[in-house]
Short mmCIF file of N, CA, C and O and ligand atoms in Angstrom, two decimals:
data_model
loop_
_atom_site.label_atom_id
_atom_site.label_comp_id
_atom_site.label_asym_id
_atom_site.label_seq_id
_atom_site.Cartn_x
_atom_site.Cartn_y
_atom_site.Cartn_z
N UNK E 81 38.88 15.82 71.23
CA UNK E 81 39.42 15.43 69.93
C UNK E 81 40.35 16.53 69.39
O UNK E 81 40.09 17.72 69.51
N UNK E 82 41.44 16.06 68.79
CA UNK E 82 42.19 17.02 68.05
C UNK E 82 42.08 17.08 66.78
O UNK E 82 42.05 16.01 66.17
N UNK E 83 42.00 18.16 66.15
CA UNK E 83 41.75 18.19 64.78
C UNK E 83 42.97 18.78 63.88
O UNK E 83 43.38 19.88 64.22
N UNK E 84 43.61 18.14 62.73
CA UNK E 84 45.06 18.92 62.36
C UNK E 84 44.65 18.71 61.39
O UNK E 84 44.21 17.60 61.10
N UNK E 85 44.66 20.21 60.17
CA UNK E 85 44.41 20.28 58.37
C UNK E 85 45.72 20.63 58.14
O UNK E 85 46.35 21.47 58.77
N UNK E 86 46.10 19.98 57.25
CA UNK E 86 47.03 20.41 56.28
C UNK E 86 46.30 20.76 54.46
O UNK E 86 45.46 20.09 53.85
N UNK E 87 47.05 22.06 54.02
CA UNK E 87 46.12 22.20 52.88
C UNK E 87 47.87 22.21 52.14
O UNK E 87 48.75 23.06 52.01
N UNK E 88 47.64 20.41 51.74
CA UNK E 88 48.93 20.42 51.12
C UNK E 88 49.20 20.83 49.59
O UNK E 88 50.34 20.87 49.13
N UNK E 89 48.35 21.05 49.03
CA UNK E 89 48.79 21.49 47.75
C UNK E 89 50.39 23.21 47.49
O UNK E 89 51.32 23.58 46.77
N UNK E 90 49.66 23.55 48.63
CA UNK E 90 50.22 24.84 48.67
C UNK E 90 51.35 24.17 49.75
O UNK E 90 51.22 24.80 50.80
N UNK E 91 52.25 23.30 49.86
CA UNK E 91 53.68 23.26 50.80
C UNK E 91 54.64 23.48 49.94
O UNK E 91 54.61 22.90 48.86
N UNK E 92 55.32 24.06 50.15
CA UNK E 92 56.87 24.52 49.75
C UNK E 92 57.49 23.56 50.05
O UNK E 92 58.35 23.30 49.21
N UNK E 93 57.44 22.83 50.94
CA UNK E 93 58.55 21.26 51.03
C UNK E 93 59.64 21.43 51.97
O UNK E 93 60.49 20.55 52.08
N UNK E 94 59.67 22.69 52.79
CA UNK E 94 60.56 23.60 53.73
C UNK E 94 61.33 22.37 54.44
O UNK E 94 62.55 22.20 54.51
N UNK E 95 60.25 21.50 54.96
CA UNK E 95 60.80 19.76 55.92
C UNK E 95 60.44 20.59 57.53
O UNK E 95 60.67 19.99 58.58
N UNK E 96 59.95 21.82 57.52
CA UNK E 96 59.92 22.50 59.19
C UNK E 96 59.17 21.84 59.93
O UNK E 96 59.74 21.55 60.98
N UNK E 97 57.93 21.39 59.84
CA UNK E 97 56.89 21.00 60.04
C UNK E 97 57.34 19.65 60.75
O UNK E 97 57.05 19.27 61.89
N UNK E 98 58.30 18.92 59.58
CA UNK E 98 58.49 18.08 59.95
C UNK E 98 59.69 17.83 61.27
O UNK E 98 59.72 17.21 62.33
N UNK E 99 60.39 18.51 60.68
CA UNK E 99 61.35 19.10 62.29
C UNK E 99 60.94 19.07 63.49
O UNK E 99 61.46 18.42 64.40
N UNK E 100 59.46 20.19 63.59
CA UNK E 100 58.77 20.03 64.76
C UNK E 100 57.89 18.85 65.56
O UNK E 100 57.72 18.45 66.71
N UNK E 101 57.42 18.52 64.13
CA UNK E 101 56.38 17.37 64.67
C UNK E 101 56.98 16.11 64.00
O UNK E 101 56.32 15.99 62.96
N UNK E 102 57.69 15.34 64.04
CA UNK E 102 57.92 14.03 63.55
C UNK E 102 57.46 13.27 63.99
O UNK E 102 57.95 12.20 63.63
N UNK E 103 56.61 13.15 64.73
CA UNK E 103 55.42 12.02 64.87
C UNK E 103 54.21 12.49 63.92
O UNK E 103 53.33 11.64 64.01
N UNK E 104 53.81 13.61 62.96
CA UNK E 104 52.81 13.78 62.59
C UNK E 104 52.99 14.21 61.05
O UNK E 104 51.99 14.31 60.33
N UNK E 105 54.01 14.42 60.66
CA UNK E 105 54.60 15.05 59.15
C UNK E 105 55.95 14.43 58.91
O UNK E 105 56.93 14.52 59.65
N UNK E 106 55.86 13.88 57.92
CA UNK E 106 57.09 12.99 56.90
C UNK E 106 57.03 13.51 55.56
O UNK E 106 55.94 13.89 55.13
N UNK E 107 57.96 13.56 54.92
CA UNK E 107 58.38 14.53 53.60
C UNK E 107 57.96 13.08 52.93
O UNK E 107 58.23 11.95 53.34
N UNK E 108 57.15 13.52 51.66
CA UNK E 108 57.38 12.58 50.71
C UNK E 108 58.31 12.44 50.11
O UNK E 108 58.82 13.56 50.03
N UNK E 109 59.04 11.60 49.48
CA UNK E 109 60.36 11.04 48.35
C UNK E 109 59.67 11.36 46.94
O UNK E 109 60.34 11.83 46.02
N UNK E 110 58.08 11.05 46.79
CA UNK E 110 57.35 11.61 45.46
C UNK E 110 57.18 12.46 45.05
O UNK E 110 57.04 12.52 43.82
N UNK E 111 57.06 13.90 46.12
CA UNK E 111 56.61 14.88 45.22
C UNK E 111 57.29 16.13 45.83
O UNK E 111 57.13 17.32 45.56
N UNK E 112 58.19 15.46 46.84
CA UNK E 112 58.81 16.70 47.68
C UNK E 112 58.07 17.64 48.86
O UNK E 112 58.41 18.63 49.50
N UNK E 113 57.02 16.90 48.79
CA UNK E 113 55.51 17.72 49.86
C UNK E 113 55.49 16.81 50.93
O UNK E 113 55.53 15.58 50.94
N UNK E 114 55.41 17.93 52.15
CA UNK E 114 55.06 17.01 53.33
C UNK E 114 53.96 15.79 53.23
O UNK E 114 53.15 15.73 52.31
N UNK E 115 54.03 14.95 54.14
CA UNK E 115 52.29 14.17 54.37
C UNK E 115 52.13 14.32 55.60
O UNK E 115 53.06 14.21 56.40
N UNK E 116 50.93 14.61 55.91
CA UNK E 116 50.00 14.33 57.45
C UNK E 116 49.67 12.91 57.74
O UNK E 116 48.77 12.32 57.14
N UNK E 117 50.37 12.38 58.62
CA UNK E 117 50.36 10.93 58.77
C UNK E 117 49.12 10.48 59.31
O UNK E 117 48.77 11.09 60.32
N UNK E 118 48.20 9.39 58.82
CA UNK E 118 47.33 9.06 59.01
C UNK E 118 46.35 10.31 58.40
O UNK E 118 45.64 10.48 59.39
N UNK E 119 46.09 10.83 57.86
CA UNK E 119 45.13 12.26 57.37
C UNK E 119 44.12 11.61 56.40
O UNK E 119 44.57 10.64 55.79
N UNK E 120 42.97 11.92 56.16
CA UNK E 120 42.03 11.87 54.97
C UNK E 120 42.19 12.89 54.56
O UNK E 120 42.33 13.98 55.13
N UNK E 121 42.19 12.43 52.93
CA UNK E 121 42.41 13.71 51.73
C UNK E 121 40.50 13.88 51.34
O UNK E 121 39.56 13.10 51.23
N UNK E 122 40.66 15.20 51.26
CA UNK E 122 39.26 15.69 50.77
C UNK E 122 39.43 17.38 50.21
O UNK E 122 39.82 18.45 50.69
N UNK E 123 38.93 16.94 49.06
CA UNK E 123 40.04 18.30 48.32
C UNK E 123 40.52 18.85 48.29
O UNK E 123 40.29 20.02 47.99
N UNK E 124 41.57 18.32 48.61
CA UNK E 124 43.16 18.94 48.81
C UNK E 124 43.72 19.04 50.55
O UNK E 124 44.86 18.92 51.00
N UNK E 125 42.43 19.29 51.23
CA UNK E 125 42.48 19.10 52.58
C UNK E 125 43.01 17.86 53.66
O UNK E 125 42.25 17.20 54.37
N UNK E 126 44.08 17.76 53.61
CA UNK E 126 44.04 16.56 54.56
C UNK E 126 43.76 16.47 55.79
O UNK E 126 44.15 17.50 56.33
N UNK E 127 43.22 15.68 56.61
CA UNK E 127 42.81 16.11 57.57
C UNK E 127 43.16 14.81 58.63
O UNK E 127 42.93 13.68 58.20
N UNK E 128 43.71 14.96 60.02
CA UNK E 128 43.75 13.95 61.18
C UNK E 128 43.14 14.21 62.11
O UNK E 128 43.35 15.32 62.62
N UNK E 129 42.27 13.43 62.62
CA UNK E 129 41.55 13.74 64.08
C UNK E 129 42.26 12.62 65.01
O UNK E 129 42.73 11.56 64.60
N UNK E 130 42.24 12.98 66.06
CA UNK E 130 42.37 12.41 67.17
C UNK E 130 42.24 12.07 68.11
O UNK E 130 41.48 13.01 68.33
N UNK E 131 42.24 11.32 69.44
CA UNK E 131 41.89 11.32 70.75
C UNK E 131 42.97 12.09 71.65
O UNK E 131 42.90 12.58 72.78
N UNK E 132 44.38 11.94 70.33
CA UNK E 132 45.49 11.95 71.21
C UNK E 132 46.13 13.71 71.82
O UNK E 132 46.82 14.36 71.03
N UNK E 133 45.89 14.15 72.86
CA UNK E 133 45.86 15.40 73.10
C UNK E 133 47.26 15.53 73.12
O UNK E 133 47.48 16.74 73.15
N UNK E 134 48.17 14.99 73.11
CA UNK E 134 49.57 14.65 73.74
C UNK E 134 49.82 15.76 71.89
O UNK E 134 50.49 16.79 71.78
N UNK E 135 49.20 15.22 71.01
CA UNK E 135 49.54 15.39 69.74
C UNK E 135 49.69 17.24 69.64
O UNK E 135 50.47 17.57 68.75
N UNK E 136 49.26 18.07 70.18
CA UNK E 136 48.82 19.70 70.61
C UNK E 136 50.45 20.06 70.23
O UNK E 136 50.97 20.58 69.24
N UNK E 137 50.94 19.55 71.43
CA UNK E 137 52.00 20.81 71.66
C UNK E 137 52.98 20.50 70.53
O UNK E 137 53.48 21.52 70.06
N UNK E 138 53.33 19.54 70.06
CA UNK E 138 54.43 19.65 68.95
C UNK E 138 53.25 20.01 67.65
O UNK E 138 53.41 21.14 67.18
N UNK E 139 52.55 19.51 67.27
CA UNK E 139 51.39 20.49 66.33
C UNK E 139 51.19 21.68 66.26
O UNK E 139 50.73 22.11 65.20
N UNK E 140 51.42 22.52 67.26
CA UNK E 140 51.41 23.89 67.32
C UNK E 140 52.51 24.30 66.70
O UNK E 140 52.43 25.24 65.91
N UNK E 141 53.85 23.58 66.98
CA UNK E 141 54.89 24.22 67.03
C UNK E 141 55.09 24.24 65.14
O UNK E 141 55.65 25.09 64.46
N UNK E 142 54.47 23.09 64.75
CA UNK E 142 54.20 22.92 63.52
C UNK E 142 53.73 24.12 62.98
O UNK E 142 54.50 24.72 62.22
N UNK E 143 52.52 24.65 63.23
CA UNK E 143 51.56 25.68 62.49
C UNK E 143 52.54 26.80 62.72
O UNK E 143 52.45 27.71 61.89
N UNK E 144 53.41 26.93 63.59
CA UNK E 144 53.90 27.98 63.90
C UNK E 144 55.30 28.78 63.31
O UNK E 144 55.80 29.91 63.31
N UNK E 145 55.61 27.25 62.77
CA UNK E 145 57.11 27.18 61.74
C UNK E 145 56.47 27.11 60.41
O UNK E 145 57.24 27.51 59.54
N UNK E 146 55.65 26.85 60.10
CA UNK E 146 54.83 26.93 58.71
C UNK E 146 55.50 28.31 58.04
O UNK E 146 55.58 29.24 58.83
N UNK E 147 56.06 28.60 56.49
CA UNK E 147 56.05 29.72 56.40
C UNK E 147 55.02 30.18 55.61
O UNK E 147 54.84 31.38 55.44
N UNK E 148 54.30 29.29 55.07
CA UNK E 148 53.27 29.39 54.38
C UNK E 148 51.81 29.35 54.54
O UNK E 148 50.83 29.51 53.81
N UNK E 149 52.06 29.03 56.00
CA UNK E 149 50.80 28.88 57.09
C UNK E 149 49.38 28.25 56.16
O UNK E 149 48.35 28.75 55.73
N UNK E 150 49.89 27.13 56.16
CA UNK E 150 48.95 25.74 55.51
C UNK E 150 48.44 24.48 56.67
O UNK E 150 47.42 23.84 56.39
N UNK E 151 48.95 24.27 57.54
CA UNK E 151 48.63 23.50 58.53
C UNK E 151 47.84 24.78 59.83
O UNK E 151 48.09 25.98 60.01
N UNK E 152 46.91 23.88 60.48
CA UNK E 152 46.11 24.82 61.44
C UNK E 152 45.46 23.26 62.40
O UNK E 152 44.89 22.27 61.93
N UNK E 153 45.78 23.53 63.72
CA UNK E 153 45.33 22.45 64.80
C UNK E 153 44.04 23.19 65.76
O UNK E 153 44.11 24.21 66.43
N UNK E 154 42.81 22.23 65.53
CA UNK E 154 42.06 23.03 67.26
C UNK E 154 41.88 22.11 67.95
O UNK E 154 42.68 21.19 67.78
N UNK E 155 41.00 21.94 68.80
CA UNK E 155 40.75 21.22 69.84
C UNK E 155 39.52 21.13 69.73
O UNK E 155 39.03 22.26 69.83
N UNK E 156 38.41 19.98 69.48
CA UNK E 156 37.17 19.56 69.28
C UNK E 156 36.33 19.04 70.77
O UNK E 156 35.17 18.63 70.71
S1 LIG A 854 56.29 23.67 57.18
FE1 LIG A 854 54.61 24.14 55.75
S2 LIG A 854 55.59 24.51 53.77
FE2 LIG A 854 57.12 23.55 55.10
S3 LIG A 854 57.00 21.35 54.59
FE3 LIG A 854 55.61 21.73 56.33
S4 LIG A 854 53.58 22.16 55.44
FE4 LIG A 854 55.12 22.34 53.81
#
């Protein structure tokens, strides 16, 4: 299982994230803050699990362009 948090309260709105991973982060039009596509919100935490391992390597590249280092991926 893959596990990806985003702790979106704290995004700057940079769009990097989304650069890297556009299958997994889309800028909102509402508030200027990324979203974690498909994610459950739980205070403030959004969170996606997955089966899909494929999801890793552009997710990384995500956490890694973060400048605010708010998104974090492991492997379950
Ligand atoms: S890279 Fe980080 S700060 Fe920038 S939009 Fe994505 S989550 Fe927000």
């Amino acid at each position: 299982m893959v596990v990806i948090t985003l702790q979106r309260d704290k995004c700057i709105g940079c769009n990097y994230c989304v650069e890297m991973a556009p299958n997994l982060f889309q800028m909102s039009k509402k508030d200027g803050k990324t979203v974690l596509l498909k994610a459950t919100n739980a205070k403030g935490f959004h969170t996606l699990k997955s089966p899909d391992h494929t999801l890793v390597e552009n997710g990384e590249l995500a956490v890694k362009a973060c400048p605010v280092k708010i998104i974090s991926i492991k492997e379950v």
